[in-house]
Structure formats: structure tokens, C-alpha cells
Coordinates of C-alpha atoms in Angstrom, one line a residue:
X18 CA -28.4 12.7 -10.9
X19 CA -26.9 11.3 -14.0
X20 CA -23.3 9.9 -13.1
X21 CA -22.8 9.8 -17.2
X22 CA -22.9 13.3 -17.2
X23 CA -19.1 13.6 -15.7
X24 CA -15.9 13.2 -17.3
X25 CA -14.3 9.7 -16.6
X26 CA -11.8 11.1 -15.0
X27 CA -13.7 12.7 -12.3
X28 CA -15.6 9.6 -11.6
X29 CA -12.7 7.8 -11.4
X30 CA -11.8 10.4 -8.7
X31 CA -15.4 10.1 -6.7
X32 CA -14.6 5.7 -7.5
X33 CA -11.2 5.9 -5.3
X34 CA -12.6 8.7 -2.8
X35 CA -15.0 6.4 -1.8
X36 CA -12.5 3.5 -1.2
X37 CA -10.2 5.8 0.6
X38 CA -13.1 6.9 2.4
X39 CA -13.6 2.8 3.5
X40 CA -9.7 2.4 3.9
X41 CA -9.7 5.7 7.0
X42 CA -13.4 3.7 8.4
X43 CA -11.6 0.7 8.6
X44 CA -8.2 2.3 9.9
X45 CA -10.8 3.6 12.7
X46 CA -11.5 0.6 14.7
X47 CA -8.0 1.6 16.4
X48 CA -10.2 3.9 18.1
X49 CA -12.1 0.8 19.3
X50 CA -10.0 -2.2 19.2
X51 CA -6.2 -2.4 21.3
X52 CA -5.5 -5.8 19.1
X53 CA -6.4 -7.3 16.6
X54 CA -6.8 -11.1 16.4
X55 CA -4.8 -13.0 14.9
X56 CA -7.8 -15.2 13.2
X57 CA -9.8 -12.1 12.5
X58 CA -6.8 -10.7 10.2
X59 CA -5.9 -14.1 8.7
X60 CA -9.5 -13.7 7.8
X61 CA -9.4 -10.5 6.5
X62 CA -6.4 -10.9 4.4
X63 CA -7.7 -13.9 2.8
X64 CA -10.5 -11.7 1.8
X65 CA -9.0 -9.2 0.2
X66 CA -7.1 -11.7 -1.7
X67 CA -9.8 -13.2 -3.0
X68 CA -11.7 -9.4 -3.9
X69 CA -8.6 -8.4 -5.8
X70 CA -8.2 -12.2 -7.8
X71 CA -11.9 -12.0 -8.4
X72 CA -11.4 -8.5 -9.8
X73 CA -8.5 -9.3 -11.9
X74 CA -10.5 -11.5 -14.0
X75 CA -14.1 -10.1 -14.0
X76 CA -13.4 -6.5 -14.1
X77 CA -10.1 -6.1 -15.8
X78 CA -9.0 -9.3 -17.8
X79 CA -12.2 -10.3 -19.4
X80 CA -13.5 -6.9 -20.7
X81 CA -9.8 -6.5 -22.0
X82 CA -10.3 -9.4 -24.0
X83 CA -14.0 -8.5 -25.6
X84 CA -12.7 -5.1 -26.3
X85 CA -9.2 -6.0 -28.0
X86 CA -11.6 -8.2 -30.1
X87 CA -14.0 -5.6 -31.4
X88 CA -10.9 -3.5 -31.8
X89 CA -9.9 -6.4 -34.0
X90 CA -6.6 -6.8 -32.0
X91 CA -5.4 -10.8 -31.6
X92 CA -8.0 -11.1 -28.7
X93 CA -5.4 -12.7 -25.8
X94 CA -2.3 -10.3 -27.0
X95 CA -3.1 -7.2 -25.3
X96 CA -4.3 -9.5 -21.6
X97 CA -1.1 -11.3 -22.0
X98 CA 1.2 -8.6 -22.5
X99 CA -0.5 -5.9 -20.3
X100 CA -0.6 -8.6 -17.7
X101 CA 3.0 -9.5 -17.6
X102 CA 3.7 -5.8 -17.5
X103 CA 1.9 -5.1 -14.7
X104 CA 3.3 -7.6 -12.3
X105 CA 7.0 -6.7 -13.5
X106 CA 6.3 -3.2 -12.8
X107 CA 4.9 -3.8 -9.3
X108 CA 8.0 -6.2 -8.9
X109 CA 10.4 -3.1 -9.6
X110 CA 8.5 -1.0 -7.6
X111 CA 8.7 -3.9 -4.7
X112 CA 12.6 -3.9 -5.3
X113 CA 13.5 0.1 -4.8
X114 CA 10.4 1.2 -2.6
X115 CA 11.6 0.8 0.7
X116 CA 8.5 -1.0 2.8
X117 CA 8.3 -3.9 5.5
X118 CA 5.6 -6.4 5.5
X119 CA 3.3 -7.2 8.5
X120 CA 4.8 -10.3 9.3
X121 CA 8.6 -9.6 9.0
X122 CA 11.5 -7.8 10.7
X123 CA 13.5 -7.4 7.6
X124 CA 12.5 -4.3 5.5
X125 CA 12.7 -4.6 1.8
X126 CA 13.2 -2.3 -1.1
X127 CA 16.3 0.5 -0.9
X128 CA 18.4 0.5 2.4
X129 CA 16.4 3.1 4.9
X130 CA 16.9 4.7 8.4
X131 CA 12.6 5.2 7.9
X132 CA 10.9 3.8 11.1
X133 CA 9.4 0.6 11.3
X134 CA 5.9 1.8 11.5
X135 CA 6.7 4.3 8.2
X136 CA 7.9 1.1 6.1
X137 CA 4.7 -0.7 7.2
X138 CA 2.5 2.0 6.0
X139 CA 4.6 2.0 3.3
X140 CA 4.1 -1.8 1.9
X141 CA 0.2 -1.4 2.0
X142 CA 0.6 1.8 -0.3
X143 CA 2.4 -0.3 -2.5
X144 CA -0.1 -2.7 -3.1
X145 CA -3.1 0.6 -3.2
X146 CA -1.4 1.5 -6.3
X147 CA -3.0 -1.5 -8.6
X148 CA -6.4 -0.9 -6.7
X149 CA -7.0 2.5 -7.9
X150 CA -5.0 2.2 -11.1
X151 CA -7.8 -0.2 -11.8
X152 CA -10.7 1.9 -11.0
X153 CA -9.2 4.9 -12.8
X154 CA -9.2 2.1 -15.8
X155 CA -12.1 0.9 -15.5
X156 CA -13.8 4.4 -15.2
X157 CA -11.9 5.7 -18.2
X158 CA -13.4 2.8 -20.5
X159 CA -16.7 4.5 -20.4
X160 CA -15.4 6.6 -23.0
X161 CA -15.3 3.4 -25.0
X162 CA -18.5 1.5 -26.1
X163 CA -21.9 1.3 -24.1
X164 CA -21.3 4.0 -20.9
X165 CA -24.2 1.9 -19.0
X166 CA -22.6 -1.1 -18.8
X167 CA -19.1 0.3 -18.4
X168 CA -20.4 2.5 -15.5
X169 CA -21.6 -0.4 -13.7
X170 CA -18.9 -2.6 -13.7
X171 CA -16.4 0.7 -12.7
X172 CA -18.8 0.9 -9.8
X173 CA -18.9 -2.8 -8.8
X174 CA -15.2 -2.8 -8.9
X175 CA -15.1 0.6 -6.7
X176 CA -17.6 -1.4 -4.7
X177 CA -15.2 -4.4 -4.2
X178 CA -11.9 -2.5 -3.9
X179 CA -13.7 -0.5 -1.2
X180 CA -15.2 -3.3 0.8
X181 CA -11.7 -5.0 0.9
X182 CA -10.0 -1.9 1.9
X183 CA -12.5 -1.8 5.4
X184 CA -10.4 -4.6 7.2
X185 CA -7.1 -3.4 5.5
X186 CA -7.8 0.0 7.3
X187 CA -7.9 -1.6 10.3
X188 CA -5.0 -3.9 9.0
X189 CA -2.8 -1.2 9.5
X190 CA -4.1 1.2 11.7
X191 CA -4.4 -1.9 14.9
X192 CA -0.8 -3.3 14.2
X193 CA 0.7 0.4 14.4
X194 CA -1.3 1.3 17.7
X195 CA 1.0 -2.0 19.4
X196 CA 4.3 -0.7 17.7
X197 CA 3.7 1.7 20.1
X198 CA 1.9 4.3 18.4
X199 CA -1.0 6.7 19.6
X200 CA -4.5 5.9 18.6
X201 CA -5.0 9.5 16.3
X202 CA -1.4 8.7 14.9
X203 CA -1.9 4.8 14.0
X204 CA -5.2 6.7 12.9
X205 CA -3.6 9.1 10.4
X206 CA -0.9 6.6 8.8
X207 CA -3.5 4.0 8.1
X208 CA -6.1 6.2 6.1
X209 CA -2.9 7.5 4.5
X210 CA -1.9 4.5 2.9
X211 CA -5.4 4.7 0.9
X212 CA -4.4 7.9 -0.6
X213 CA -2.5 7.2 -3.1
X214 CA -5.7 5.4 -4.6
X215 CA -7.5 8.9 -5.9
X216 CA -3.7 9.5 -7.8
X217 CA -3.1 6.3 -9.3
X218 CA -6.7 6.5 -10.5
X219 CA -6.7 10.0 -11.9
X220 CA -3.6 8.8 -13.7
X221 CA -4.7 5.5 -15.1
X222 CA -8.2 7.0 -15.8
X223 CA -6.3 9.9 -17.8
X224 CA -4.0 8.1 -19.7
X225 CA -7.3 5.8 -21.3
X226 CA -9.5 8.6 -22.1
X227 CA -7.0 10.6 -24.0
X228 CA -5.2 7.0 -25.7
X229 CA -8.1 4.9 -26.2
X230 CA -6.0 2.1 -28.3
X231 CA -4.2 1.2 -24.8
X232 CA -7.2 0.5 -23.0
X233 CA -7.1 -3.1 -23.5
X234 CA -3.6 -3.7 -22.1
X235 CA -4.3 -0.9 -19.3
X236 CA -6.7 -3.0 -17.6
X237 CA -4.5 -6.3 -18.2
X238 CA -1.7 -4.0 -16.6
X239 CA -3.9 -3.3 -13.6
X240 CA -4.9 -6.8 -13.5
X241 CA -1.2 -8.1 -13.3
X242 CA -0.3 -6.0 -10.8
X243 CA -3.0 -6.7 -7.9
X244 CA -2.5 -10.5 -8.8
X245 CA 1.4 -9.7 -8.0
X246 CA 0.3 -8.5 -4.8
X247 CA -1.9 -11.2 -4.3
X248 CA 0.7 -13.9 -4.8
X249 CA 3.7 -11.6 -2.8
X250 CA 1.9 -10.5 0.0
X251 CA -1.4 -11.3 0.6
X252 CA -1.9 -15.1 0.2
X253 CA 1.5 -15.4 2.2
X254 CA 0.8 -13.5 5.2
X255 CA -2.7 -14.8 5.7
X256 CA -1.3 -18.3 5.5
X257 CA 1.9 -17.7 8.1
X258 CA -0.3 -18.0 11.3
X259 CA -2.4 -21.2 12.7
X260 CA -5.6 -20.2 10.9
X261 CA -4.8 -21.3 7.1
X262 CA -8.6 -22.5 6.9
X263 CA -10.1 -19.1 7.8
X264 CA -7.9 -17.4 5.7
X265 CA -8.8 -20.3 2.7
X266 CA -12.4 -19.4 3.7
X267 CA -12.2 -15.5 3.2
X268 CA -10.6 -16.0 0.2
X269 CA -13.3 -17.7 -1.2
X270 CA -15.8 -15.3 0.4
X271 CA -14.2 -12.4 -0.9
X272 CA -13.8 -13.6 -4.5
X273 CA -17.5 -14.3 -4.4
X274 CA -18.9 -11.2 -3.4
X275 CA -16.6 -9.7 -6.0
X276 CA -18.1 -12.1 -8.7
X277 CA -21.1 -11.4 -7.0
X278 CA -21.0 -7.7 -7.9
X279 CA -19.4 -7.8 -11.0
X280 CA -22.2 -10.0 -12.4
X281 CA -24.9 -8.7 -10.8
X282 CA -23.8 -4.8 -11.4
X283 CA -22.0 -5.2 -14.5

């Protein structure tokens, strides 16, 4: 089966299904695991950090660059200014959205009476939005230039996005099973926080295919908003515990097999 043979759009669909699908196996292990160790998330964390920085370059900045230049747009305008917009939406998005992170007793975002375990489903989602806004991008830039090598690298960066979204399942899902939660319900709110992947991706994949001159600064934008989340949540919380050097380490690991992918596939 020829994946060229569907619209962007619905490939960008099947991309962020498929990461979703890897968020609810990951948000599964609550079935298996009553806690989750500390080192083990660090580690995780770290990863996914380093997925999502390695992504921002190779998969969203870069092409954004090559094709502003055969567009025979200033080469770094649209990366700059796509970039910057991405993080400063994210940051207004981190400023009203009410949401707690995994480390922290004080909520953020709006004033709420939403429980504790709500607000931490909620800051994950937060941070999903960038993931599948960028493989909605990404997919929607095979109506521009060589499909092939588009496909590949929208698949190598459904690829990564998915394999970081594994450990974030469980991420979630573990953490809510000790707030007190059942297993089936820390079950549900973990693969829940995937969703809005598929919708931010549908979106973002729509918005390229039918205005092809924003491409460009659409995959800065994406870029600029997972390195937001990188920088405000991520790297933080996987250095707050004893085990800086494993989250260091899966940093490293996960921008590599990123790298790894995007070169290899793309």
C-alpha cells in the first residue's frame, strides 16, 4: 500500500493515532507497576527532552530553512519568526490553561476548583499540543516538493514523538494511580492527555496544505513551542530529583535516536 496515495491530512491523522496509540501503551504499565521510580522517570523525562530538541532541529527547523530558500524567502526569517511565535503562544497558553506540574503543589494557569489529578492531566496535554501540531506539519509539507522524502521524515518524526510518548504514558498514568486513583481511571486520564495529538495535527496539517506560503514558519512555530516545553517543564522536572546524570544520559539518548531517525529515514 502506497501511503502517497492519501491526503496529508489523513496521514497526519494515522501519524498522531499512532503516537496516541504509544501514549494509552505507555499509560498501561499502571496496570503493572504501583510506583514508579524516581530514577526510572528522571530517565524518562530526560528522554523525551532530548526526542523533542532533536526534533525541533532535524525535522522542523532545518527543512524550514531549505524550503524558505527555494521559496526565495530570506532563508533564517521565516525559522526565526515562526520560532519565537511558537514559544510565546505556548507561554500564553501556559499562563490561562489551568494545569499543575508533576513536581509541584501549586497549580498554574487561571484560578480552578479542578482536582489535583485533572490539572496534572492537564499540563501533559499542554505540552501534546506542539507534538502533533508538528506531525500535522510535517505531513502537510508533502504537498510541497519531493512526497518521498517529505513522507519519510513525517514518519521518522511520528516515529520519535511516539517512542517519547511510551514513558510519558506511564508518566502520567503511575503518578495518578498514588494520588489515589483506580488503576482503569489513572488508565483513562493518561491515554487522554494523548488526544489532543490527532486535533492539533489535523489542524496544523490543514492549515499547510490549503496555505502553502506558511509552511516554513509553521514548522518553526511547532519547533518553538516543544522547545518551550522542553526548557519549562521537561529539563526542570527531570533535574529536581538525585538523579541529574540519568536524566543528562536520556537526554542524550533520546536526541540520538531522534537524529538517528531523522537521518536514517529522512
Amino acid at each position: 500500500m502506497s501511503f502517497s496515495k492519501f491526503s496529508p491530512v489523513i496521514l497526519a491523522l494515522f501519524g498522531t493515532l499512532f503516537t496516541w496509540f504509544l501514549t494509552a501503551l505507555g499509560s498501561g504499565m499502571v496496570f503493572i507497576f504501583k510506583e514508579l521510580n524516581r530514577k526510572v522517570l528522571d530517565g524518562m523525562l530526560g528522554f523525551a527532552a532530548g526526542v523533542m530538541i532533536a526534533a525541533s532541529f532535524w525535522s522542523l527547523l532545518n527543512p524550514a530553512i531549505e524550503m524558505a530558500e527555494n521559496m526565495g524567502i530570506i532563508p533564517w526569517l521565516p525559522a526565526v519568526v515562526g520560532f519565537l511565535l511558537g514559544g510565546f503562544f505556548l507561554r500564553a497558553v501556559d499562563m490561562f490553561m489551568p494545569h499543575l506540574h508533576m513536581f509541584s503543589d501549586e497549580a498554574e494557569g487561571i484560578k480552578t476548583s479542578l482536582k489535583r489529578s485533572i490539572l496534572l492531566v492537564l499540563a501533559i496535554t499542554l505540552h501534546n499540543i506542539p507534538e502533533g501540531l508538528a506531525v500535522g506539519v510535517a505531513f502537510g509539507a508533502l504537498n510541497n516538493g519531493d512526497v518521498s522524502a517529505n513522507l519519510a521524515g513525517a514518519i521518522a518524526l511520528a516515529i520519535g514523538i511516539g517512542l517519547q510518548n511510551f514513558p510519558e504514558g506511564a508518566a502520567v498514568s503511575i503518578p495518578l494511580r498514588r494520588e489515589g486513583l483506580s488503576r482503569f481511571k489513572s488508565f483513562m486520564y493518561g491515554q487522554a492527555s494523548g488526544v489532543v495529538e490527532p486535533i492539533a495535527a489535523v489542524i496544523g496539517a490543514s492549515l499547510v496544505v490549503y496555505m502553502k506560503g506558511i509552511l516554513p514558519y509553521a514548522l518553526s512555530f511547532a519547533a518553538g513551542a516543544m522547545i518551550f516545553v522542553v526548557v519549562e517543564e521537561l529539563i526542570p522536572e527531570s533535574q529536581a530529583g538525585e538523579h541529574t546524570h540519568i536524566a543528562t544520559l536520556g537526554t542524550m539518548v533520546g536526541f540520538a535516536v531522534m537524529m538517528l531517525l531523522d537521518v536514517a529515514l529522512g
